[in-house]
Amino acid sequence: IPEMLFLEDIVIPRLLKTKVFLQTVLLPRHTLAGIAAPLSAYNVQQEAVLLFSSGSTGVPKAVMLRHRNINSDIFSLWRVLDWRPTDRICGNLPIFHSFGLFMTFAFPIHSGSPVVLTKNPLEAQLIVNAIEKYKITILASTPTFLASYIRKAKPEQFKTLRLTITGAEKLRPQ
């Protein structure tokens, strides 16, 4: 609405916005990375994210992922995935978890794959409908979530899926 104020209009001067825009358009990517993140742009051993997890043990702990961890996972997946430019990823996993951060944030950024984000991985019908509506080709999920999606879906709703990746917990035999 006309009365709305945007924080970036109040805090960030127009000249700075113009400068950043021009840098983004004109500078090579590696130079821009050095400007945006001078401490970590060229150091793959630098921590990229710090996540908190209780994991399978139930004991809270911090998980430090370095740029190298994330990049090596991305390129390993890329090699075995048979990734295609037409792939679409279902963003059903929370990014505060390493599996979700990797599959629904980091990999799509690197690959350029569109991601259809959903608000809650527990809402199975919502996920199934999104897969069908947006013609999702790659679904990453935990075994527990995947089992609930299968219970809610008709087989034809999964016809566009070409790959399902499961992780973050043990895969039960059933």
XYZ file of C-alpha atoms in Angstrom:
174
model
C 0.000 0.000 0.000
C 1.224 3.562 -0.550
C 1.781 4.179 3.178
C 4.298 1.329 3.486
C 7.925 2.131 4.211
C 10.690 -0.253 3.214
C 13.666 -0.605 5.514
C 16.114 -0.589 2.599
C 14.734 2.799 1.491
C 15.334 4.276 4.942
C 18.682 2.683 5.854
C 20.487 2.140 2.551
C 21.321 5.277 0.565
C 20.439 5.310 -3.136
C 24.101 5.839 -4.077
C 25.127 2.663 -2.233
C 22.343 0.682 -3.924
C 23.536 1.930 -7.311
C 27.158 1.085 -6.498
C 26.286 -2.472 -5.399
C 24.102 -2.988 -8.461
C 26.896 -1.872 -10.796
C 29.438 -4.068 -9.018
C 27.127 -7.047 -9.325
C 26.617 -6.502 -13.036
C 30.146 -5.495 -14.022
C 32.612 -7.320 -11.781
C 33.754 -10.912 -12.266
C 32.214 -13.345 -9.808
C 35.472 -14.081 -7.947
C 36.128 -10.360 -7.408
C 32.583 -9.812 -6.202
C 32.939 -12.746 -3.789
C 36.062 -11.132 -2.329
C 34.210 -7.867 -1.763
C 31.094 -9.479 -0.293
C 32.901 -11.964 1.968
C 36.557 -10.968 2.356
C 37.254 -13.431 5.194
C 35.817 -16.519 3.544
C 35.587 -15.988 -0.216
C 38.879 -17.715 -1.001
C 39.207 -19.976 2.045
C 37.240 -23.210 1.651
C 38.229 -24.231 5.188
C 36.296 -21.274 6.631
C 33.041 -22.115 8.393
C 30.051 -21.400 6.184
C 27.203 -22.192 8.569
C 26.676 -23.240 12.147
C 23.654 -25.454 12.726
C 22.306 -26.849 15.962
C 21.099 -30.405 16.097
C 20.175 -33.130 18.519
C 20.678 -35.682 15.755
C 19.923 -39.307 16.387
C 21.458 -39.185 19.889
C 19.061 -36.597 21.324
C 22.000 -34.645 22.769
C 22.100 -31.029 21.503
C 25.272 -30.096 19.656
C 26.618 -27.577 17.177
C 27.400 -28.697 13.633
C 29.931 -26.578 11.767
C 29.832 -26.925 7.995
C 32.719 -25.462 6.075
C 32.510 -24.188 2.534
C 34.444 -27.286 1.525
C 31.817 -29.578 3.141
C 28.974 -27.937 1.295
C 30.771 -27.644 -2.044
C 32.069 -31.208 -2.012
C 28.568 -32.498 -1.239
C 27.109 -30.434 -4.060
C 29.607 -31.587 -6.653
C 29.414 -35.219 -5.483
C 25.657 -35.150 -5.848
C 25.920 -33.439 -9.201
C 28.119 -36.263 -10.516
C 25.797 -39.093 -9.465
C 22.462 -37.339 -9.903
C 22.320 -37.085 -13.683
C 21.089 -33.549 -13.064
C 19.114 -31.957 -15.900
C 18.382 -28.279 -16.568
C 14.681 -29.133 -16.462
C 14.814 -30.514 -12.914
C 12.579 -28.963 -10.261
C 13.185 -29.583 -6.585
C 10.617 -29.803 -3.813
C 11.755 -27.561 -0.954
C 10.005 -29.451 1.809
C 12.900 -29.825 4.257
C 13.783 -27.172 6.848
C 17.037 -25.345 6.107
C 18.042 -25.362 9.768
C 18.928 -29.039 9.200
C 22.025 -29.929 7.163
C 20.090 -32.211 4.765
C 17.494 -29.493 4.145
C 20.102 -26.746 3.840
C 21.970 -28.801 1.273
C 19.058 -30.153 -0.798
C 16.649 -27.224 -0.793
C 19.047 -24.277 -0.622
C 22.708 -24.893 -1.508
C 22.279 -27.381 -4.361
C 19.535 -25.398 -6.127
C 21.616 -22.202 -5.920
C 24.594 -23.908 -7.553
C 22.595 -25.863 -10.137
C 20.059 -23.171 -10.978
C 17.198 -25.600 -10.382
C 13.866 -24.036 -9.483
C 12.684 -24.898 -5.972
C 9.071 -25.058 -4.891
C 9.149 -24.202 -1.190
C 6.536 -25.585 1.138
C 5.889 -24.330 4.643
C 5.781 -27.569 6.609
C 7.168 -31.035 5.773
C 4.515 -32.590 8.005
C 1.677 -31.429 5.733
C 1.778 -34.447 3.457
C -1.186 -33.481 1.280
C 0.333 -30.043 0.649
C 3.607 -31.661 -0.473
C 1.868 -34.208 -2.697
C -0.230 -31.459 -4.312
C 2.876 -29.319 -4.903
C 4.687 -32.244 -6.569
C 1.778 -32.720 -8.938
C 0.985 -29.046 -9.586
C 4.560 -27.851 -10.171
C 5.799 -31.018 -11.896
C 8.555 -31.651 -9.370
C 11.271 -34.007 -10.631
C 13.451 -34.355 -7.504
C 12.133 -34.970 -3.999
C 14.471 -35.125 -0.997
C 12.885 -36.334 2.186
C 13.405 -38.208 5.409
C 12.001 -41.760 5.435
C 9.325 -40.710 7.948
C 8.111 -37.796 5.799
C 8.317 -39.886 2.627
C 6.134 -42.614 4.143
C 3.455 -40.034 4.979
C 3.590 -38.602 1.430
C 3.150 -42.074 -0.052
C 0.136 -42.732 2.193
C -1.532 -39.470 1.058
C -0.753 -39.676 -2.666
C -2.301 -41.389 -5.608
C 0.415 -42.978 -7.788
C -0.301 -40.601 -10.693
C 0.529 -37.617 -8.471
C 4.153 -38.782 -8.453
C 4.422 -39.292 -12.226
C 6.802 -36.332 -12.744
C 9.263 -37.524 -10.070
C 12.349 -39.084 -11.573
C 14.385 -39.210 -8.384
C 13.703 -39.413 -4.668
C 16.564 -38.972 -2.234
C 16.138 -39.959 1.377
C 18.385 -39.266 4.332
C 18.822 -37.719 7.798
C 17.572 -40.858 9.571
C 17.756 -44.623 9.286
C 15.804 -46.177 6.440
C 13.488 -48.778 7.904
C 13.091 -52.057 5.966
C 9.356 -51.543 5.435
